[in-house]
Amino acid sequence: MARLIPLIVIAVSVYFWIKARRGAKAGPASGGGVSKGEVAKAAAALGLVPPEQLDTERVIPVVPEHAAARDAVRAGDWEAGAAFVAGAGRDWWERTRRITWLADEAVKDDAWLQAWRAARPDDPAAAAVHANALVYLAWEMRGDNRASHTSQEQFASFHRVLAEAREAFPRAQELAGDDPSPFIGELALAMGLGFPHERVEELWAEIEKRDPYHLSAHTSAMQYWCAKWRGSHELMHDFARRAAAKGRPGQLLTLLPLYAYFEQETHESDLKPQTFYGRPEVVAATDAALADVTAATQLLDRRDPRILQVRHLLAWMLFWQDRYVEAMEQYREVDGHIGCVPWNYSSDPKDRYVNTRDYTAAQYLKATRA
């Protein structure tokens, strides 16, 4: 099951919202003066990853340190999990990523987490993992189906476990100190239980006080403000613009306007992607994100999931803007691991990715060999 949590892209530190995406728009399989045969050959000519080798679960290969922590807690070694979180230090984005990674593991088997909490009842990391895991478990119990195809028993379990999470977050936040992670985690609960706007504003103030530039916090909060959850297009775009405006070069908050435009286009089935993404304000937002990524590569490893998260959306935007040379640069950087937006909003992420990438590759070869 696909999950949008920071360890995957981070993006994102929300567990469940991508599940609602079915039948989203994809790009053209051919056209624009490029034959199907040319499209098929172009990717191979550029050495791109074959479709059967694409990873639809992650945006980077599993980090060895993360894999070791996962294997340790699965074997019951909660102390390894505690050390794993502690290893993030005061890098709040990384700490959030590690907490959500462990919370996802706890959904499968929480015996190690129970032992951790029993041994260290006041451990802030254990409390945060526990609260997040309850939210993830609730959505696991609810399942992927629309409300009309979800049983009353599933809904009852869903709301029962979310109520437990609502009780767990205050304790995690009490122990958190400067760590924003349990406040960020509660944003997913806010969506599930429909917190009023005033309550989310209070929650956001606590997050901003601790880390005003936390990328995963912003992508999670923007989900709350979008039309499919508890807000509207207007509220979503306002939040995204304010986020981008406050960010310094390289902090990648320019992702938020791109993400908001993508959300709107996905939500409104009558919009034509090529027309919508070609609007001047969308092109300007794309250019701002391109500059931001360039700045970020001077501050972070170029394979940092945050940079890759932006590159994936840039590839999508540039594709629809017919900017194939620039789009190809993004596809080359992200190729191989595609477990994120925009691909996972489709019922067939691999098809959406390959369709747009290979068409871009064919157009790129046309442009550069002309």
mmCIF file of C-alpha atoms in Angstrom:
data_model
loop_
_atom_site.group_PDB
_atom_site.id
_atom_site.type_symbol
_atom_site.label_atom_id
_atom_site.label_comp_id
_atom_site.label_asym_id
_atom_site.label_seq_id
_atom_site.Cartn_x
_atom_site.Cartn_y
_atom_site.Cartn_z
ATOM 1 C CA MET A 1 0.000 0.000 0.000
ATOM 2 C CA ALA A 2 1.393 3.352 -1.016
ATOM 3 C CA ARG A 3 1.986 5.807 1.802
ATOM 4 C CA LEU A 4 3.052 9.422 1.558
ATOM 5 C CA ILE A 5 5.281 9.827 4.546
ATOM 6 C CA PRO A 6 8.590 11.644 4.825
ATOM 7 C CA LEU A 7 10.839 8.608 4.632
ATOM 8 C CA ILE A 8 9.487 7.941 1.140
ATOM 9 C CA VAL A 9 9.452 11.565 0.076
ATOM 10 C CA ILE A 10 9.141 12.833 2.185
ATOM 11 C CA ALA A 11 7.167 14.555 1.663
ATOM 12 C CA VAL A 12 5.240 14.552 2.929
ATOM 13 C CA SER A 13 4.498 13.267 6.353
ATOM 14 C CA VAL A 14 0.915 12.247 5.668
ATOM 15 C CA TYR A 15 0.068 8.586 5.572
ATOM 16 C CA PHE A 16 -3.148 8.153 3.739
ATOM 17 C CA TRP A 17 -4.407 10.760 1.332
ATOM 18 C CA ILE A 18 -2.947 9.354 -1.875
ATOM 19 C CA LYS A 19 -5.239 6.337 -1.535
ATOM 20 C CA ALA A 20 -8.207 8.324 -2.821
ATOM 21 C CA ARG A 21 -6.620 8.884 -6.224
ATOM 22 C CA ARG A 22 -8.104 6.822 -9.008
ATOM 23 C CA GLY A 23 -8.030 7.354 -12.726
ATOM 24 C CA ALA A 24 -6.039 10.605 -12.700
ATOM 25 C CA LYS A 25 -5.015 12.188 -15.999
ATOM 26 C CA ALA A 26 -1.918 10.937 -17.776
ATOM 27 C CA GLY A 27 0.118 12.320 -20.607
ATOM 28 C CA PRO A 28 -0.162 11.483 -24.304
ATOM 29 C CA ALA A 29 1.276 8.210 -25.481
ATOM 30 C CA SER A 30 2.231 9.765 -28.805
ATOM 31 C CA GLY A 31 1.657 12.872 -30.873
ATOM 32 C CA GLY A 32 3.368 16.179 -31.401
ATOM 33 C CA GLY A 33 5.199 14.852 -34.435
ATOM 34 C CA VAL A 34 6.630 11.856 -32.534
ATOM 35 C CA SER A 35 5.619 8.326 -33.507
ATOM 36 C CA LYS A 36 4.981 5.518 -31.040
ATOM 37 C CA GLY A 37 8.069 3.804 -32.355
ATOM 38 C CA GLU A 38 10.205 6.850 -31.629
ATOM 39 C CA VAL A 39 8.770 7.088 -28.124
ATOM 40 C CA ALA A 40 9.630 3.452 -27.445
ATOM 41 C CA LYS A 41 13.191 3.813 -28.692
ATOM 42 C CA ALA A 42 13.971 7.158 -27.087
ATOM 43 C CA ALA A 43 14.127 5.965 -23.483
ATOM 44 C CA ALA A 44 16.488 3.134 -24.406
ATOM 45 C CA ALA A 45 18.671 5.495 -26.411
ATOM 46 C CA LEU A 46 19.035 7.750 -23.365
ATOM 47 C CA GLY A 47 19.745 4.844 -21.010
ATOM 48 C CA LEU A 48 16.617 5.363 -18.891
ATOM 49 C CA VAL A 49 15.434 2.722 -16.458
ATOM 50 C CA PRO A 50 13.240 0.025 -18.073
ATOM 51 C CA PRO A 51 9.617 0.068 -16.821
ATOM 52 C CA GLU A 52 9.895 -3.327 -15.144
ATOM 53 C CA GLN A 53 12.763 -2.048 -12.983
ATOM 54 C CA LEU A 54 11.026 1.080 -11.685
ATOM 55 C CA ASP A 55 10.461 1.280 -7.926
ATOM 56 C CA THR A 56 6.963 2.655 -7.237
ATOM 57 C CA GLU A 57 7.322 2.603 -3.434
ATOM 58 C CA ARG A 58 10.255 4.965 -2.803
ATOM 59 C CA VAL A 59 12.008 8.031 -4.226
ATOM 60 C CA ILE A 60 15.455 6.773 -3.199
ATOM 61 C CA PRO A 61 16.855 3.318 -2.494
ATOM 62 C CA VAL A 62 16.440 2.146 1.094
ATOM 63 C CA VAL A 63 19.069 3.865 3.237
ATOM 64 C CA PRO A 64 21.256 1.211 4.943
ATOM 65 C CA GLU A 65 20.847 2.868 8.340
ATOM 66 C CA HIS A 66 17.069 2.811 7.947
ATOM 67 C CA ALA A 67 17.108 -0.813 6.831
ATOM 68 C CA ALA A 68 19.218 -1.787 9.841
ATOM 69 C CA ALA A 69 16.799 -0.025 12.216
ATOM 70 C CA ARG A 70 13.827 -1.685 10.534
ATOM 71 C CA ASP A 71 15.382 -5.138 10.828
ATOM 72 C CA ALA A 72 16.325 -4.511 14.457
ATOM 73 C CA VAL A 73 12.858 -3.460 15.608
ATOM 74 C CA ARG A 74 11.277 -6.308 13.688
ATOM 75 C CA ALA A 75 13.519 -8.559 15.766
ATOM 76 C CA GLY A 76 12.250 -6.854 18.938
ATOM 77 C CA ASP A 77 15.203 -4.541 19.578
ATOM 78 C CA TRP A 78 13.434 -1.328 20.587
ATOM 79 C CA GLU A 79 16.703 0.199 21.810
ATOM 80 C CA ALA A 80 17.932 0.191 18.216
ATOM 81 C CA GLY A 81 14.787 2.110 17.274
ATOM 82 C CA ALA A 82 15.386 4.636 20.045
ATOM 83 C CA ALA A 83 18.991 5.099 18.913
ATOM 84 C CA PHE A 84 17.824 5.496 15.328
ATOM 85 C CA VAL A 85 15.591 8.448 16.236
ATOM 86 C CA ALA A 86 18.236 9.954 18.532
ATOM 87 C CA GLY A 87 20.716 9.815 15.661
ATOM 88 C CA ALA A 88 18.789 12.547 13.865
ATOM 89 C CA GLY A 89 19.802 15.036 16.558
ATOM 90 C CA ARG A 90 18.104 18.399 16.105
ATOM 91 C CA ASP A 91 17.568 17.943 12.382
ATOM 92 C CA TRP A 92 13.796 18.067 12.733
ATOM 93 C CA TRP A 93 13.040 17.030 9.171
ATOM 94 C CA GLU A 94 15.199 13.925 9.574
ATOM 95 C CA ARG A 95 13.768 13.191 13.026
ATOM 96 C CA THR A 96 10.236 13.399 11.636
ATOM 97 C CA ARG A 97 11.227 11.082 8.818
ATOM 98 C CA ARG A 98 12.635 8.503 11.236
ATOM 99 C CA ILE A 99 9.648 8.683 13.564
ATOM 100 C CA THR A 100 7.229 8.074 10.693
ATOM 101 C CA TRP A 101 9.393 5.221 9.396
ATOM 102 C CA LEU A 102 9.170 3.503 12.783
ATOM 103 C CA ALA A 103 5.457 4.290 13.115
ATOM 104 C CA ASP A 104 4.846 2.540 9.823
ATOM 105 C CA GLU A 105 6.687 -0.504 11.156
ATOM 106 C CA ALA A 106 4.622 -0.421 14.355
ATOM 107 C CA VAL A 107 1.414 -0.782 12.343
ATOM 108 C CA LYS A 108 2.627 -4.205 11.249
ATOM 109 C CA ASP A 109 3.784 -5.315 14.712
ATOM 110 C CA ASP A 110 4.010 -3.042 17.747
ATOM 111 C CA ALA A 111 5.400 -5.470 20.331
ATOM 112 C CA TRP A 112 8.775 -3.698 20.252
ATOM 113 C CA LEU A 113 7.067 -0.319 20.620
ATOM 114 C CA GLN A 114 5.065 -1.505 23.615
ATOM 115 C CA ALA A 115 8.297 -2.734 25.211
ATOM 116 C CA TRP A 116 9.957 0.625 24.495
ATOM 117 C CA ARG A 117 7.098 2.581 26.065
ATOM 118 C CA ALA A 118 7.039 0.291 29.088
ATOM 119 C CA ALA A 119 10.786 0.685 29.641
ATOM 120 C CA ARG A 120 10.794 4.442 29.002
ATOM 121 C CA PRO A 121 7.312 5.852 29.629
ATOM 122 C CA ASP A 122 8.550 9.445 29.306
ATOM 123 C CA ASP A 123 10.558 8.953 26.122
ATOM 124 C CA PRO A 124 9.407 11.637 23.653
ATOM 125 C CA ALA A 125 10.408 9.572 20.619
ATOM 126 C CA ALA A 126 8.421 6.547 21.763
ATOM 127 C CA ALA A 127 5.393 8.742 22.436
ATOM 128 C CA ALA A 128 5.622 10.321 18.987
ATOM 129 C CA VAL A 129 5.999 6.966 17.243
ATOM 130 C CA HIS A 130 2.996 5.635 19.175
ATOM 131 C CA ALA A 131 0.722 8.577 18.296
ATOM 132 C CA ASN A 132 1.634 8.476 14.608
ATOM 133 C CA ALA A 133 1.237 4.706 14.452
ATOM 134 C CA LEU A 134 -2.329 4.977 15.748
ATOM 135 C CA VAL A 135 -3.271 7.304 12.881
ATOM 136 C CA TYR A 136 -1.691 4.969 10.344
ATOM 137 C CA LEU A 137 -3.423 1.968 11.930
ATOM 138 C CA ALA A 138 -6.799 3.709 11.783
ATOM 139 C CA TRP A 139 -6.474 4.240 8.048
ATOM 140 C CA GLU A 140 -5.269 0.689 7.598
ATOM 141 C CA MET A 141 -8.475 -0.486 9.293
ATOM 142 C CA ARG A 142 -10.658 1.783 7.198
ATOM 143 C CA GLY A 143 -9.186 0.496 3.945
ATOM 144 C CA ASP A 144 -8.801 2.091 0.520
ATOM 145 C CA ASN A 145 -12.386 2.054 -0.691
ATOM 146 C CA ARG A 146 -14.779 4.950 -1.050
ATOM 147 C CA ALA A 147 -17.210 5.536 1.812
ATOM 148 C CA SER A 148 -20.022 3.791 -0.051
ATOM 149 C CA HIS A 149 -17.909 0.634 -0.198
ATOM 150 C CA THR A 150 -16.639 0.780 3.387
ATOM 151 C CA SER A 151 -18.474 -1.234 6.042
ATOM 152 C CA GLN A 152 -19.901 0.177 9.259
ATOM 153 C CA GLU A 153 -17.511 -2.097 11.137
ATOM 154 C CA GLN A 154 -14.555 -0.552 9.291
ATOM 155 C CA PHE A 155 -15.799 2.952 10.059
ATOM 156 C CA ALA A 156 -16.293 2.058 13.719
ATOM 157 C CA SER A 157 -12.736 0.715 13.991
ATOM 158 C CA PHE A 158 -11.417 3.742 12.139
ATOM 159 C CA HIS A 159 -13.026 6.251 14.495
ATOM 160 C CA ARG A 160 -12.179 4.221 17.597
ATOM 161 C CA VAL A 161 -8.463 4.185 16.812
ATOM 162 C CA LEU A 162 -8.447 7.837 15.732
ATOM 163 C CA ALA A 163 -9.967 8.648 19.136
ATOM 164 C CA GLU A 164 -7.046 6.815 20.749
ATOM 165 C CA ALA A 165 -4.655 8.861 18.607
ATOM 166 C CA ARG A 166 -6.381 12.052 19.701
ATOM 167 C CA GLU A 167 -5.573 11.129 23.297
ATOM 168 C CA ALA A 168 -1.985 10.115 22.452
ATOM 169 C CA PHE A 169 -0.859 13.290 20.688
ATOM 170 C CA PRO A 170 -1.139 15.679 23.669
ATOM 171 C CA ARG A 171 1.164 13.441 25.694
ATOM 172 C CA ALA A 172 3.661 13.216 22.830
ATOM 173 C CA GLN A 173 3.554 16.985 22.432
ATOM 174 C CA GLU A 174 4.013 17.539 26.156
ATOM 175 C CA LEU A 175 7.237 15.530 26.007
ATOM 176 C CA ALA A 176 8.450 16.945 22.680
ATOM 177 C CA GLY A 177 10.209 20.124 23.767
ATOM 178 C CA ASP A 178 11.547 21.794 20.607
ATOM 179 C CA ASP A 179 10.718 18.837 18.368
ATOM 180 C CA PRO A 180 7.816 19.626 15.978
ATOM 181 C CA SER A 181 7.272 15.979 14.978
ATOM 182 C CA PRO A 182 4.215 15.163 17.145
ATOM 183 C CA PHE A 183 2.571 18.422 16.102
ATOM 184 C CA ILE A 184 3.189 17.598 12.441
ATOM 185 C CA GLY A 185 1.833 14.106 12.995
ATOM 186 C CA GLU A 186 -1.409 15.529 14.351
ATOM 187 C CA LEU A 187 -2.113 17.212 11.006
ATOM 188 C CA ALA A 188 -3.075 13.804 9.613
ATOM 189 C CA LEU A 189 -5.458 13.380 12.545
ATOM 190 C CA ALA A 190 -6.898 16.828 11.817
ATOM 191 C CA MET A 191 -7.830 15.658 8.340
ATOM 192 C CA GLY A 192 -9.315 12.390 9.545
ATOM 193 C CA LEU A 193 -11.423 13.926 12.316
ATOM 194 C CA GLY A 194 -12.172 17.194 10.580
ATOM 195 C CA PHE A 195 -10.612 19.591 13.058
ATOM 196 C CA PRO A 196 -11.978 23.131 12.724
ATOM 197 C CA HIS A 197 -9.764 25.688 11.028
ATOM 198 C CA GLU A 198 -9.086 27.496 14.298
ATOM 199 C CA ARG A 199 -7.682 24.349 15.892
ATOM 200 C CA VAL A 200 -5.377 23.717 12.931
ATOM 201 C CA GLU A 201 -4.178 27.323 13.033
ATOM 202 C CA GLU A 202 -3.209 26.758 16.675
ATOM 203 C CA LEU A 203 -1.453 23.524 15.756
ATOM 204 C CA TRP A 204 0.376 25.254 12.919
ATOM 205 C CA ALA A 205 1.557 28.006 15.263
ATOM 206 C CA GLU A 206 3.219 25.338 17.435
ATOM 207 C CA ILE A 207 4.933 23.863 14.381
ATOM 208 C CA GLU A 208 6.156 27.209 13.080
ATOM 209 C CA LYS A 209 7.480 28.111 16.511
ATOM 210 C CA ARG A 210 9.708 25.019 16.382
ATOM 211 C CA ASP A 211 10.630 24.823 12.684
ATOM 212 C CA PRO A 212 9.100 27.438 10.360
ATOM 213 C CA TYR A 213 10.663 25.941 7.217
ATOM 214 C CA HIS A 214 9.927 22.212 7.712
ATOM 215 C CA LEU A 215 9.050 20.968 4.212
ATOM 216 C CA SER A 216 7.089 17.887 5.291
ATOM 217 C CA ALA A 217 5.075 19.988 7.723
ATOM 218 C CA HIS A 218 4.110 22.346 4.925
ATOM 219 C CA THR A 219 3.086 19.620 2.487
ATOM 220 C CA SER A 220 1.020 17.945 5.198
ATOM 221 C CA ALA A 221 -0.673 21.182 6.238
ATOM 222 C CA MET A 222 -1.450 22.058 2.641
ATOM 223 C CA GLN A 223 -3.367 18.818 2.357
ATOM 224 C CA TYR A 224 -5.633 19.931 5.199
ATOM 225 C CA TRP A 225 -6.338 23.234 3.417
ATOM 226 C CA CYS A 226 -7.111 21.715 0.019
ATOM 227 C CA ALA A 227 -10.633 21.224 -1.317
ATOM 228 C CA LYS A 228 -10.657 17.449 -0.996
ATOM 229 C CA TRP A 229 -10.117 17.648 2.744
ATOM 230 C CA ARG A 230 -11.090 20.592 4.956
ATOM 231 C CA GLY A 231 -10.445 23.681 2.865
ATOM 232 C CA SER A 232 -10.825 25.066 -0.650
ATOM 233 C CA HIS A 233 -8.709 25.949 -3.654
ATOM 234 C CA GLU A 234 -8.492 29.511 -2.353
ATOM 235 C CA LEU A 235 -7.296 28.494 1.117
ATOM 236 C CA MET A 236 -4.843 25.992 -0.353
ATOM 237 C CA HIS A 237 -3.309 28.497 -2.778
ATOM 238 C CA ASP A 238 -3.096 31.156 -0.079
ATOM 239 C CA PHE A 239 -1.220 28.784 2.219
ATOM 240 C CA ALA A 240 1.086 27.714 -0.615
ATOM 241 C CA ARG A 241 1.911 31.269 -1.675
ATOM 242 C CA ARG A 242 2.683 32.351 1.878
ATOM 243 C CA ALA A 243 4.938 29.334 2.362
ATOM 244 C CA ALA A 244 6.894 30.011 -0.815
ATOM 245 C CA ALA A 245 7.253 33.703 -0.001
ATOM 246 C CA LYS A 246 8.860 33.097 3.382
ATOM 247 C CA GLY A 247 11.329 30.445 2.236
ATOM 248 C CA ARG A 248 14.955 31.253 1.572
ATOM 249 C CA PRO A 249 16.690 29.934 -1.585
ATOM 250 C CA GLY A 250 17.343 26.231 -1.213
ATOM 251 C CA GLN A 251 14.651 25.554 1.402
ATOM 252 C CA LEU A 252 12.387 24.228 -1.371
ATOM 253 C CA LEU A 253 9.180 25.804 -0.127
ATOM 254 C CA THR A 254 8.574 26.770 -3.755
ATOM 255 C CA LEU A 255 7.270 23.203 -3.989
ATOM 256 C CA LEU A 256 4.041 24.348 -2.338
ATOM 257 C CA PRO A 257 2.609 26.412 -5.231
ATOM 258 C CA LEU A 258 3.431 23.607 -7.681
ATOM 259 C CA TYR A 259 1.762 21.123 -5.383
ATOM 260 C CA ALA A 260 -1.296 23.369 -5.064
ATOM 261 C CA TYR A 261 -1.655 23.742 -8.836
ATOM 262 C CA PHE A 262 -1.337 19.983 -9.212
ATOM 263 C CA GLU A 263 -4.003 19.432 -6.550
ATOM 264 C CA GLN A 264 -6.390 21.802 -8.282
ATOM 265 C CA GLU A 265 -5.879 20.233 -11.704
ATOM 266 C CA THR A 266 -6.365 16.760 -10.254
ATOM 267 C CA HIS A 267 -9.489 17.802 -8.354
ATOM 268 C CA GLU A 268 -11.227 19.501 -11.291
ATOM 269 C CA SER A 269 -11.850 16.911 -13.977
ATOM 270 C CA ASP A 270 -12.834 19.487 -16.609
ATOM 271 C CA LEU A 271 -9.444 21.222 -16.621
ATOM 272 C CA LYS A 272 -7.161 20.526 -19.561
ATOM 273 C CA PRO A 273 -3.646 19.962 -18.172
ATOM 274 C CA GLN A 274 -1.759 21.530 -21.067
ATOM 275 C CA THR A 275 -3.850 24.709 -20.857
ATOM 276 C CA PHE A 276 -3.897 24.864 -17.063
ATOM 277 C CA TYR A 277 -0.190 24.205 -16.526
ATOM 278 C CA GLY A 278 0.642 26.641 -19.312
ATOM 279 C CA ARG A 279 -0.889 29.588 -17.472
ATOM 280 C CA PRO A 280 1.644 32.357 -16.787
ATOM 281 C CA GLU A 281 1.365 32.021 -13.002
ATOM 282 C CA VAL A 282 2.044 28.265 -13.184
ATOM 283 C CA VAL A 283 5.019 28.791 -15.496
ATOM 284 C CA ALA A 284 6.364 31.429 -13.081
ATOM 285 C CA ALA A 285 5.975 29.035 -10.150
ATOM 286 C CA THR A 286 7.794 26.359 -12.150
ATOM 287 C CA ASP A 287 10.686 28.725 -12.861
ATOM 288 C CA ALA A 288 10.896 29.670 -9.173
ATOM 289 C CA ALA A 289 11.092 26.001 -8.181
ATOM 290 C CA LEU A 290 13.808 25.341 -10.767
ATOM 291 C CA ALA A 291 15.912 28.117 -9.230
ATOM 292 C CA ASP A 292 15.194 26.801 -5.756
ATOM 293 C CA VAL A 293 16.387 23.307 -6.681
ATOM 294 C CA THR A 294 19.606 24.766 -8.060
ATOM 295 C CA ALA A 295 20.155 26.557 -4.745
ATOM 296 C CA ALA A 296 19.266 23.435 -2.756
ATOM 297 C CA THR A 297 21.911 21.341 -4.511
ATOM 298 C CA GLN A 298 24.499 23.691 -2.997
ATOM 299 C CA LEU A 299 23.156 22.959 0.501
ATOM 300 C CA LEU A 300 22.024 19.336 0.404
ATOM 301 C CA ASP A 301 23.052 16.099 -1.248
ATOM 302 C CA ARG A 302 21.575 16.148 -4.749
ATOM 303 C CA ARG A 303 19.879 12.812 -3.925
ATOM 304 C CA ASP A 304 18.175 14.261 -0.847
ATOM 305 C CA PRO A 305 14.500 13.176 -0.947
ATOM 306 C CA ARG A 306 13.349 16.778 -0.615
ATOM 307 C CA ILE A 307 15.149 17.800 -3.789
ATOM 308 C CA LEU A 308 13.859 14.746 -5.608
ATOM 309 C CA GLN A 309 10.316 15.444 -4.457
ATOM 310 C CA VAL A 310 10.448 18.837 -6.154
ATOM 311 C CA ARG A 311 12.110 17.415 -9.255
ATOM 312 C CA HIS A 312 9.291 14.908 -9.762
ATOM 313 C CA LEU A 313 6.693 17.665 -9.826
ATOM 314 C CA LEU A 314 8.948 19.813 -11.998
ATOM 315 C CA ALA A 315 9.184 16.992 -14.541
ATOM 316 C CA TRP A 316 5.391 16.871 -14.653
ATOM 317 C CA MET A 317 4.963 20.642 -15.004
ATOM 318 C CA LEU A 318 7.682 21.009 -17.632
ATOM 319 C CA PHE A 319 6.219 18.118 -19.612
ATOM 320 C CA TRP A 320 2.843 19.836 -19.866
ATOM 321 C CA GLN A 321 4.537 23.150 -20.674
ATOM 322 C CA ASP A 322 6.309 21.507 -23.654
ATOM 323 C CA ARG A 323 9.692 22.333 -22.109
ATOM 324 C CA TYR A 324 11.138 18.950 -22.955
ATOM 325 C CA VAL A 325 14.853 19.664 -22.611
ATOM 326 C CA GLU A 326 14.347 21.002 -19.075
ATOM 327 C CA ALA A 327 11.924 18.194 -18.266
ATOM 328 C CA MET A 328 14.440 15.588 -19.395
ATOM 329 C CA GLU A 329 16.968 16.966 -16.926
ATOM 330 C CA GLN A 330 14.496 16.288 -14.130
ATOM 331 C CA TYR A 331 13.598 12.802 -15.356
ATOM 332 C CA ARG A 332 17.273 11.844 -15.494
ATOM 333 C CA GLU A 333 17.777 12.969 -11.890
ATOM 334 C CA VAL A 334 14.797 11.031 -10.495
ATOM 335 C CA ASP A 335 14.709 8.008 -12.790
ATOM 336 C CA GLY A 336 14.363 4.635 -11.119
ATOM 337 C CA HIS A 337 12.414 5.485 -7.948
ATOM 338 C CA ILE A 338 8.988 7.037 -8.507
ATOM 339 C CA GLY A 339 7.011 6.496 -5.293
ATOM 340 C CA CYS A 340 5.652 10.038 -4.970
ATOM 341 C CA VAL A 341 3.495 12.794 -6.416
ATOM 342 C CA PRO A 342 2.514 13.132 -9.251
ATOM 343 C CA TRP A 343 2.826 9.494 -10.257
ATOM 344 C CA ASN A 344 1.090 7.960 -7.240
ATOM 345 C CA TYR A 345 -2.084 9.959 -7.838
ATOM 346 C CA SER A 346 -2.741 7.572 -10.708
ATOM 347 C CA SER A 347 -4.167 4.077 -10.353
ATOM 348 C CA ASP A 348 -1.158 3.006 -12.456
ATOM 349 C CA PRO A 349 1.825 5.124 -11.315
ATOM 350 C CA LYS A 350 4.300 3.299 -13.518
ATOM 351 C CA ASP A 351 2.241 3.842 -16.645
ATOM 352 C CA ARG A 352 1.807 7.538 -15.915
ATOM 353 C CA TYR A 353 5.520 7.984 -15.338
ATOM 354 C CA VAL A 354 6.715 5.960 -18.328
ATOM 355 C CA ASN A 355 4.167 7.564 -20.628
ATOM 356 C CA THR A 356 5.317 11.101 -19.855
ATOM 357 C CA ARG A 357 9.019 10.298 -19.475
ATOM 358 C CA ASP A 358 9.366 8.422 -22.736
ATOM 359 C CA TYR A 359 7.394 11.001 -24.702
ATOM 360 C CA THR A 360 9.671 13.651 -23.195
ATOM 361 C CA ALA A 361 12.707 11.579 -24.178
ATOM 362 C CA ALA A 362 11.545 11.424 -27.802
ATOM 363 C CA GLN A 363 10.915 15.166 -27.931
ATOM 364 C CA TYR A 364 14.267 15.799 -26.246
ATOM 365 C CA LEU A 365 16.092 13.809 -28.918
ATOM 366 C CA LYS A 366 14.220 15.674 -31.645
ATOM 367 C CA ALA A 367 15.208 19.018 -30.150
ATOM 368 C CA THR A 368 18.845 18.238 -29.409
ATOM 369 C CA ARG A 369 19.590 16.427 -32.672
ATOM 370 C CA ALA A 370 17.921 18.946 -34.916
#
